[in-house]
Tab-separated table of C-alpha atoms in Angstrom:
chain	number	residue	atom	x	y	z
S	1406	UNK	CA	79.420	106.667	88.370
S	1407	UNK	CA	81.285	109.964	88.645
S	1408	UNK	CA	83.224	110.545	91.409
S	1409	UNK	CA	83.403	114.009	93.001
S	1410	UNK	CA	84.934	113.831	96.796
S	1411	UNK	CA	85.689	116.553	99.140
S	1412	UNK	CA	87.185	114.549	101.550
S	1413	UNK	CA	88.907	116.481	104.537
S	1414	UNK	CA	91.544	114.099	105.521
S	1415	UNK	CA	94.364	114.616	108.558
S	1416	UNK	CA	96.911	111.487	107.746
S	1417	UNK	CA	97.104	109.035	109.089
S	1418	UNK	CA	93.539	107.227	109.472
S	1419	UNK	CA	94.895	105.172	112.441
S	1420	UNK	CA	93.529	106.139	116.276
S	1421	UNK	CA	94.280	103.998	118.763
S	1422	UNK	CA	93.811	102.669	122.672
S	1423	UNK	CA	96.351	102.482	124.827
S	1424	UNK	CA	96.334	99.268	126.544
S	1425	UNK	CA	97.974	99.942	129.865
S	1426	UNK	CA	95.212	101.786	131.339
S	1427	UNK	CA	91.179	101.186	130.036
S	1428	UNK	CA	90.493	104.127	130.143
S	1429	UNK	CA	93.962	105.883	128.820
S	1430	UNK	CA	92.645	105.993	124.954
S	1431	UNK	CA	94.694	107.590	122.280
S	1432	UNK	CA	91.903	108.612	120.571
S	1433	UNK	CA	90.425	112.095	119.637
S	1434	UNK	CA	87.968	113.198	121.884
S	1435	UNK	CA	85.103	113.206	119.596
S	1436	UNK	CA	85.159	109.380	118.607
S	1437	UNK	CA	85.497	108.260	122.394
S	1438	UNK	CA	81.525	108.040	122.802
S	1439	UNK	CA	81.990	105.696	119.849
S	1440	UNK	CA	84.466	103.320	120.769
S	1441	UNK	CA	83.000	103.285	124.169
S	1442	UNK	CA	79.353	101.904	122.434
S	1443	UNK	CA	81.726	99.627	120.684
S	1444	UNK	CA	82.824	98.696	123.353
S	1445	UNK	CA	80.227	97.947	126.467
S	1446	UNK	CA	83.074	96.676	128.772
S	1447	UNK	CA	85.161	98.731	129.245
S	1448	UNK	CA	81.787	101.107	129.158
S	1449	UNK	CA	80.708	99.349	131.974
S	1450	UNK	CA	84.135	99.846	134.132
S	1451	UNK	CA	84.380	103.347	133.178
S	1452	UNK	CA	80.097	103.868	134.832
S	1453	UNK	CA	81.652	102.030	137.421
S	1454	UNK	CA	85.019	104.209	138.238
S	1455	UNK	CA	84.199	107.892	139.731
S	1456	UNK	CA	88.277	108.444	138.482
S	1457	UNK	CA	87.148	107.062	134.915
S	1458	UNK	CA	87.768	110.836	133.164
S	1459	UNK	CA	84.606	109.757	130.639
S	1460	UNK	CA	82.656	108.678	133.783
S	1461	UNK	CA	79.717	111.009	132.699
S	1462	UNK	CA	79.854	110.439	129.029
S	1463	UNK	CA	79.470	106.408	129.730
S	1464	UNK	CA	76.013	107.206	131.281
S	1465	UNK	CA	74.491	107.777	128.074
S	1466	UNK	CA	75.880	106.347	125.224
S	1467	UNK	CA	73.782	106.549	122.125
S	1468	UNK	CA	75.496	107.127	119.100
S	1469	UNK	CA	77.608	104.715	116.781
S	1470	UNK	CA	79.643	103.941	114.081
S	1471	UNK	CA	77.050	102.162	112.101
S	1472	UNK	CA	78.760	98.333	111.836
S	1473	UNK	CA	77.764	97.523	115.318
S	1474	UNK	CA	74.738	94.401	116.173
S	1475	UNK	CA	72.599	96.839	117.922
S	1476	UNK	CA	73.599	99.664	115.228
S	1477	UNK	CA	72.587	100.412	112.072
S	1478	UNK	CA	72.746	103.277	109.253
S	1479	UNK	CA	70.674	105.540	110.986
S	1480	UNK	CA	70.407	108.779	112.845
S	1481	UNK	CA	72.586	107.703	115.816
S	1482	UNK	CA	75.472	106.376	113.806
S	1483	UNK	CA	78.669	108.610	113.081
S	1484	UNK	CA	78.200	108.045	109.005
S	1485	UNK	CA	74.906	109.242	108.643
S	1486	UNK	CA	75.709	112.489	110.032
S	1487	UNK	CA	79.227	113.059	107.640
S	1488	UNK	CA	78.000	111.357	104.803
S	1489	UNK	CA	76.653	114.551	102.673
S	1490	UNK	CA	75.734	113.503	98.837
S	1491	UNK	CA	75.646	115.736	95.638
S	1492	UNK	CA	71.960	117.302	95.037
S	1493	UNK	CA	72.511	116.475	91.723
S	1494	UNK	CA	72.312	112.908	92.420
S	1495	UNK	CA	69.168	111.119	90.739
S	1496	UNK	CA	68.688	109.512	94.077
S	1497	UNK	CA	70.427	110.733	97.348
S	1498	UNK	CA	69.480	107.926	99.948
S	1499	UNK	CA	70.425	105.562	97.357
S	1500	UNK	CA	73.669	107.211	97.147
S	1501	UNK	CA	73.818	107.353	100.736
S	1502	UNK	CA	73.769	104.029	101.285
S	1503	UNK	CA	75.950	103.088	98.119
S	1504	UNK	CA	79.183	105.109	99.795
S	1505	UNK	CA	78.183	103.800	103.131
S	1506	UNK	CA	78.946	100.328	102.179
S	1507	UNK	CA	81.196	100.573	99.793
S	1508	UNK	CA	83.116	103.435	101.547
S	1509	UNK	CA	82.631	104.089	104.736
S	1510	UNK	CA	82.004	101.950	108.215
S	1511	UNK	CA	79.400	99.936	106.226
S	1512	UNK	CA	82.299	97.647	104.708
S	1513	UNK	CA	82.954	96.513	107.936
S	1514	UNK	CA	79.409	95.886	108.598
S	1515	UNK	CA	80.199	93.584	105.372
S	1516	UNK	CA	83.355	91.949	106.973
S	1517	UNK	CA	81.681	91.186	110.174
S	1518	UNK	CA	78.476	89.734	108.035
S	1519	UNK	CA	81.315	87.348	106.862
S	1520	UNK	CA	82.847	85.854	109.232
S	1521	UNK	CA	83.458	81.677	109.745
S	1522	UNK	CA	85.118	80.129	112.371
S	1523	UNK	CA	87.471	77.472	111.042
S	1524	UNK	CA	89.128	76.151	113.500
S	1525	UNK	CA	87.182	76.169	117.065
S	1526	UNK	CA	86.776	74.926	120.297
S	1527	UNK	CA	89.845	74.124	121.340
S	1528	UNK	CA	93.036	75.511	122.543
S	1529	UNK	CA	93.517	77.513	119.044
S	1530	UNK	CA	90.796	79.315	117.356
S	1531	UNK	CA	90.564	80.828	113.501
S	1532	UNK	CA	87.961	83.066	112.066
S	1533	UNK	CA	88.140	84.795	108.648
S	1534	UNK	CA	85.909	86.643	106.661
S	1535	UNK	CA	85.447	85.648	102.604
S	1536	UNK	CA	88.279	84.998	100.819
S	1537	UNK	CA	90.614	84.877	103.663
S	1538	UNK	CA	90.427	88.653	103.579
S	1539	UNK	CA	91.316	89.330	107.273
S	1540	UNK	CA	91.742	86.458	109.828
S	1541	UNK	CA	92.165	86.759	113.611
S	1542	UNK	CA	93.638	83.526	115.655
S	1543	UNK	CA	94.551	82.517	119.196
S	1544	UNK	CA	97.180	79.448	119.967
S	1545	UNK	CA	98.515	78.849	116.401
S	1546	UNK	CA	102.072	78.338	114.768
S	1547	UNK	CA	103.404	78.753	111.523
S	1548	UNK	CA	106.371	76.920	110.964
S	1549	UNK	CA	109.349	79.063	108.126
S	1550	UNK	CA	111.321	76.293	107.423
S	1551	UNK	CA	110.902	77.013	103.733
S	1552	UNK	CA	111.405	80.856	104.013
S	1553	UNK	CA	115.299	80.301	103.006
S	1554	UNK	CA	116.054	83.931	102.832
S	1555	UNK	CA	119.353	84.104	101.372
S	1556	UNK	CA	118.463	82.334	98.634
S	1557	UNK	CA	114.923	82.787	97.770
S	1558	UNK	CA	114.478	86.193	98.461
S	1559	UNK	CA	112.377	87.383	96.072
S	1560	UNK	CA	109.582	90.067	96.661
S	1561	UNK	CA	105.542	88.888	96.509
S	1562	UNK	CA	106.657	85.743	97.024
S	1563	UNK	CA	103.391	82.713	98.022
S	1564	UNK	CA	104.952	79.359	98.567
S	1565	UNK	CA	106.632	80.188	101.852
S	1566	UNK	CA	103.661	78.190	103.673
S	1567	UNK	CA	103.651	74.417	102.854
S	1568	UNK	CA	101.875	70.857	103.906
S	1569	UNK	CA	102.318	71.008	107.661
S	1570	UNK	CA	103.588	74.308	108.546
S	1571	UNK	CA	100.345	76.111	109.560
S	1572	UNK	CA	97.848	75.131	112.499
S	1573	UNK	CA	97.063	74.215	115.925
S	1574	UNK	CA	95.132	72.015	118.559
S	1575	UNK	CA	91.218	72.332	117.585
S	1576	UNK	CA	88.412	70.584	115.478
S	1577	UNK	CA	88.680	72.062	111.816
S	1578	UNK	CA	86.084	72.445	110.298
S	1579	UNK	CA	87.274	71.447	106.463
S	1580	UNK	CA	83.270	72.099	104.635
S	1581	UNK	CA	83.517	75.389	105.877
S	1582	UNK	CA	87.344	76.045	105.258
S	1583	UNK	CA	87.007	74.649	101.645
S	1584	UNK	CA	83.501	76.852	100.675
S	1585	UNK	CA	85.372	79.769	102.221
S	1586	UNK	CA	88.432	78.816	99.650
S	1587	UNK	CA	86.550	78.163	96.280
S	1588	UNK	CA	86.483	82.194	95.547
S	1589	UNK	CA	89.050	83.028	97.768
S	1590	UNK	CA	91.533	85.824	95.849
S	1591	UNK	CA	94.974	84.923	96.212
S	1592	UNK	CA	96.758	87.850	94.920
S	1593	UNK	CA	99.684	88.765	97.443
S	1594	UNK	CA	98.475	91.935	98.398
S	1595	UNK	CA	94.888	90.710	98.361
S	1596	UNK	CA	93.942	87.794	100.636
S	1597	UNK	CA	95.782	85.582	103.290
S	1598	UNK	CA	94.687	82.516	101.263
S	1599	UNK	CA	98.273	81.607	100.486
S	1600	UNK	CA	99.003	81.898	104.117
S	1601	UNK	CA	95.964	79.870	105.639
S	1602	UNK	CA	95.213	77.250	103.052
S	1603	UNK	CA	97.097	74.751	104.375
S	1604	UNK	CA	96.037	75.204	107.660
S	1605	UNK	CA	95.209	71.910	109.983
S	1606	UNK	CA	94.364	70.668	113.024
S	1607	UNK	CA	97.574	69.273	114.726
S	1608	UNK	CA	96.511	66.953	117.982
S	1609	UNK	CA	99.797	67.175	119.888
S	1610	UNK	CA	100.335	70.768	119.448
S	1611	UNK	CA	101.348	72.727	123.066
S	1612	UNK	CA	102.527	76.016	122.766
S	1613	UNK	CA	105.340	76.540	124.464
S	1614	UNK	CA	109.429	76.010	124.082
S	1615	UNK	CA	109.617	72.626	123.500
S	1616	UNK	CA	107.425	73.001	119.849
S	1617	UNK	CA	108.048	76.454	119.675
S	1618	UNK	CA	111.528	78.309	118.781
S	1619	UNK	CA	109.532	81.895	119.282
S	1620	UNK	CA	106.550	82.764	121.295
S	1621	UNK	CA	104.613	85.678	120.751
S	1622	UNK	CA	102.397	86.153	123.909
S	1623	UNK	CA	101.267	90.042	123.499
S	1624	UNK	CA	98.750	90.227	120.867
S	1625	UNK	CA	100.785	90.396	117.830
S	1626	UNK	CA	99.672	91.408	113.468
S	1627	UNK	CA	100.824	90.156	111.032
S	1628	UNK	CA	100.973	92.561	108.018
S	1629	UNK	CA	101.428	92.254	104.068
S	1630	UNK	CA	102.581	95.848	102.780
S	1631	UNK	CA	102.538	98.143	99.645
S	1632	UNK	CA	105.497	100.300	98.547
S	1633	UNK	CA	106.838	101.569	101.688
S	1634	UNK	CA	108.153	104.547	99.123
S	1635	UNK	CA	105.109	105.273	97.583
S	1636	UNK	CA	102.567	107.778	99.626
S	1637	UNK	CA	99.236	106.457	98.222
S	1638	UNK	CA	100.618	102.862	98.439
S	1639	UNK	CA	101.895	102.553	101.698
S	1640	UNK	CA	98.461	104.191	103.179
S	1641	UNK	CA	96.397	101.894	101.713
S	1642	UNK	CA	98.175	99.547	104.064
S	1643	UNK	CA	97.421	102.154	106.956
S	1644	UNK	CA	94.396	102.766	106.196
S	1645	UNK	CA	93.279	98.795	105.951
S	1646	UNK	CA	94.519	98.149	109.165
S	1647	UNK	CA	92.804	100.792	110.535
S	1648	UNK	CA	89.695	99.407	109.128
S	1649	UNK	CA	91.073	95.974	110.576
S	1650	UNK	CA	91.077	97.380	114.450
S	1651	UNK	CA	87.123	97.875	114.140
S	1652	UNK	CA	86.712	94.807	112.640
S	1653	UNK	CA	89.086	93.474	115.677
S	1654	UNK	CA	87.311	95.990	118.049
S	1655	UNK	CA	90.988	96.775	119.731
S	1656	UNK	CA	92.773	99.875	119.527
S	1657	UNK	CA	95.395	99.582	121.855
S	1658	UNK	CA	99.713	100.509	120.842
S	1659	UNK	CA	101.020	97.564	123.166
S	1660	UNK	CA	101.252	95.006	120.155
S	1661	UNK	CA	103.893	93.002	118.062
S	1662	UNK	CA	104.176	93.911	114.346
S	1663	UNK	CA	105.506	91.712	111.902
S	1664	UNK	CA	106.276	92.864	108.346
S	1665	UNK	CA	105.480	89.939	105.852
S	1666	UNK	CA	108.156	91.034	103.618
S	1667	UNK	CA	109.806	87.857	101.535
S	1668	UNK	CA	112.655	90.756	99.749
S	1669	UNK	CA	115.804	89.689	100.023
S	1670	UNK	CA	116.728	93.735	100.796
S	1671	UNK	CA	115.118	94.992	104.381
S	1672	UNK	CA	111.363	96.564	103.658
S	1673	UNK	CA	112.464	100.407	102.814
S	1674	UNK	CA	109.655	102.841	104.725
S	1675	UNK	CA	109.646	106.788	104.315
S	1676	UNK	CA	106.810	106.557	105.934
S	1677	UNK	CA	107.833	104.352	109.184
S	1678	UNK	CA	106.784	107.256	111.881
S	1679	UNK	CA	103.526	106.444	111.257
S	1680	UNK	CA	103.492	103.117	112.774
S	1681	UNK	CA	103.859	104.682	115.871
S	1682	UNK	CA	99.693	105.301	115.767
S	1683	UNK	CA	99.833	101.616	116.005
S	1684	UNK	CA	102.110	100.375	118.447
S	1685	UNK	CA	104.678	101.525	120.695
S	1686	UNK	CA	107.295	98.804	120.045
S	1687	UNK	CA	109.916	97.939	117.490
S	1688	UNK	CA	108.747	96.209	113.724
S	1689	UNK	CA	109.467	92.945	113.020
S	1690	UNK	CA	110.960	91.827	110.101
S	1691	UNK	CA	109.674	88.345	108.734
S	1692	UNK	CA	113.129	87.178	107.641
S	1693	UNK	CA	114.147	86.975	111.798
S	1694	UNK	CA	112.218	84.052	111.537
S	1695	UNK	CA	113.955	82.194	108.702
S	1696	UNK	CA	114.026	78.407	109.870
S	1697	UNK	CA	112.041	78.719	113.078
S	1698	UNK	CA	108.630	77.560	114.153
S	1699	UNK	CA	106.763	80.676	115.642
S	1700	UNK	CA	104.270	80.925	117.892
S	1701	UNK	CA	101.092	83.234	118.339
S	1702	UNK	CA	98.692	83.570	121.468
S	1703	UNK	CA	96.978	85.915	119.680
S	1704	UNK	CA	97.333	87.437	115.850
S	1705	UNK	CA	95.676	89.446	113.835
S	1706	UNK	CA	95.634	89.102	110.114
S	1707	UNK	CA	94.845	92.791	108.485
S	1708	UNK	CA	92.820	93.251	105.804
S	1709	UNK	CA	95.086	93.968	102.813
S	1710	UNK	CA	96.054	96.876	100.581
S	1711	UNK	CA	94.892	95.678	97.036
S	1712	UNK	CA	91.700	93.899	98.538
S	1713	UNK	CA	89.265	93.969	95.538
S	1714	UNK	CA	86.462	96.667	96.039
S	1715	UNK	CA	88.573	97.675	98.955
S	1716	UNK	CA	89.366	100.567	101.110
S	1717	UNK	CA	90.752	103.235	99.460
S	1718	UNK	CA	92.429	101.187	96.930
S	1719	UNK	CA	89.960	99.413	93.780
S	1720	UNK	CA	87.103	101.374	96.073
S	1721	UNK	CA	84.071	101.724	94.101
S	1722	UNK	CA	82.789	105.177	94.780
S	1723	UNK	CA	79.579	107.378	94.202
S	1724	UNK	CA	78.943	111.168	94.123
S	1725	UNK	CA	79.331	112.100	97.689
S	1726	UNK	CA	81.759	113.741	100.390
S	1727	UNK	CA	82.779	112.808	103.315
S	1728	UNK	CA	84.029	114.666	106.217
S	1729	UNK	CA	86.402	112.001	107.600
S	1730	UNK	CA	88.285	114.031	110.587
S	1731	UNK	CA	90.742	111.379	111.646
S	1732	UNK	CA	94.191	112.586	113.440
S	1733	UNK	CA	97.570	110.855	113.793
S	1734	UNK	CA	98.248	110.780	117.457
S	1735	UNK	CA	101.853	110.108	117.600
């Protein structure tokens, strides 16, 4: 299929929430109906709160991305509205639909489709969609006793993870981990499978100092990058984990990064302003870690930059424009 895109795009695509206040969102004021549909909670405090600055705006909310339960690709959501397709095209709803999904908010309408929990109830929890393309946990450790920087540090590199050095305290389900592993990609910069298949359930796991040399207790990523020198590279990565915070359904700057970088040399970034859309604290570098069992209350797992059929990057793509308005609110 040709392609032919007019897209009008403001780098980076990355709008977040500040998490200090509810209501103090970092986000431009045209997707704040949005986020608050996404979102009926803090909805439901801001109707509540005369002081809430979107107190009026919360009374009727009606429109929507597209990817939500009680959403779909209709006349309320955001896409259908942007979404404008060549008249040339055989058929236009078909197109429609083709870049919604493959392009657009549908994909994470796909994503959310497939989602397992793996590991659940219990103090830790893991969910990822297929092929360990993004995962989300609470309560789990990963243990870098075979990181051994200095002397294996090589770039892209998937044997980091062992036998024993991924899990937490819950019943694992092993059908569903295994079905979810049989097409699982496990291309570095394509899936977490390397990461998570060796994940277990560990009975006697507590999270705290005595098992745990760090503890992350502010919800923390975890992020596999592109060329940090390379423009269209290093926004793929952006741009995925912009994808990943509606699939997370959290936009807020008050988060722990860590850069999954095995290089011996520091990860090189031209680009490194632009993590400031995404949180308001210092990057982490993976190799801080080297020999130490690390803890996570709560991690995210991005989406990746090479994901096959992905965002951006390997996209498939049909004859229509977009008019994707997105601002970098530094």
């Amino acid at each position: 299929m040709g392609v032919n895109l007019n897209f009008v795009i403001f780098f980076a695509v990355v709008v977040f929430v500040n998490c200090g206040n509810d209501f103090d969102f970092n986000l431009p004021a045209q997707h704040v109906k949005y986020f608050l549909f996404r979102r009926p909670d803090i909805a439901e405090k801001c109707r509540a709160d005369k002081n809430c600055p979107y107190n009026l705006m919360a009374q009727n909310l009606d429109e929507c991305w597209g990817y939500e339960p009680n959403c779909n690709f209709g006349k309320r959501s955001y896409s259908r509205k942007t979404i404008k397709c060549s008249k040339k095209a055989p058929d236009i709803e078909k197109s429609r639909n083709a870049f919604y999904y493959n392009a657009d908010f549908g994909l994470i309408k796909k994503h959310n489709a497939s989602l397992v929990e793996l590991c659940s109830p219990g103090d830790a929890s893991l969910r990822c969609s297929e092929s360990f393309e993004y995962c989300y946990a609470k309560n789990i450790f990963f243990n870098f006793a075979n990181l051994k920087h200095d002397k294996n540090g090589k770039k892209y590199r998937s044997d980091i993870i062992g036998k024993g050095d991924v899990g937490g305290r819950c019943k694992f389900h092993e059908r569903k981990f295994k079905n979810l592993a049989l097409d699982a990609y496990d291309g570095y910069l394509q899936s977490w499978a390397a990461e998570m298949k060796y994940f277990q359930r560990f009975p006697s796991f507590q999270l705290n100092d005595s098992y745990c040399d760090v503890i992350f207790d502010q919800p923390t990523i975890v992020i596999k990058l592109d060329a940090g020198i390379n423009m269209y590279h290093h926004f793929c990565d952006f741009i995925n984990l912009y994808l990943s915070q509606h699939l997370n359904g959290s936009f807020h700057q008050d988060v722990d990064i860590i850069l999954w970088d095995t290089d011996a040399s520091p990860y090189f970034d031209i680009f490194r302003e632009t993590w400031l859309a995404f949180t308001t604290k210092p990057l982490i570098d993976l190799q801080d870690f080297d020999g130490k069992r690390v803890c996570f209350r709560e991690v995210m797992f991005p989406v990746l930059a090479r994901k096959v059929f992905g965002l951006y990057y390997n996209m498939p793509m049909v004859s229509c424009a977009f008019y994707l308005f997105v601002i970098l609110w530094l």
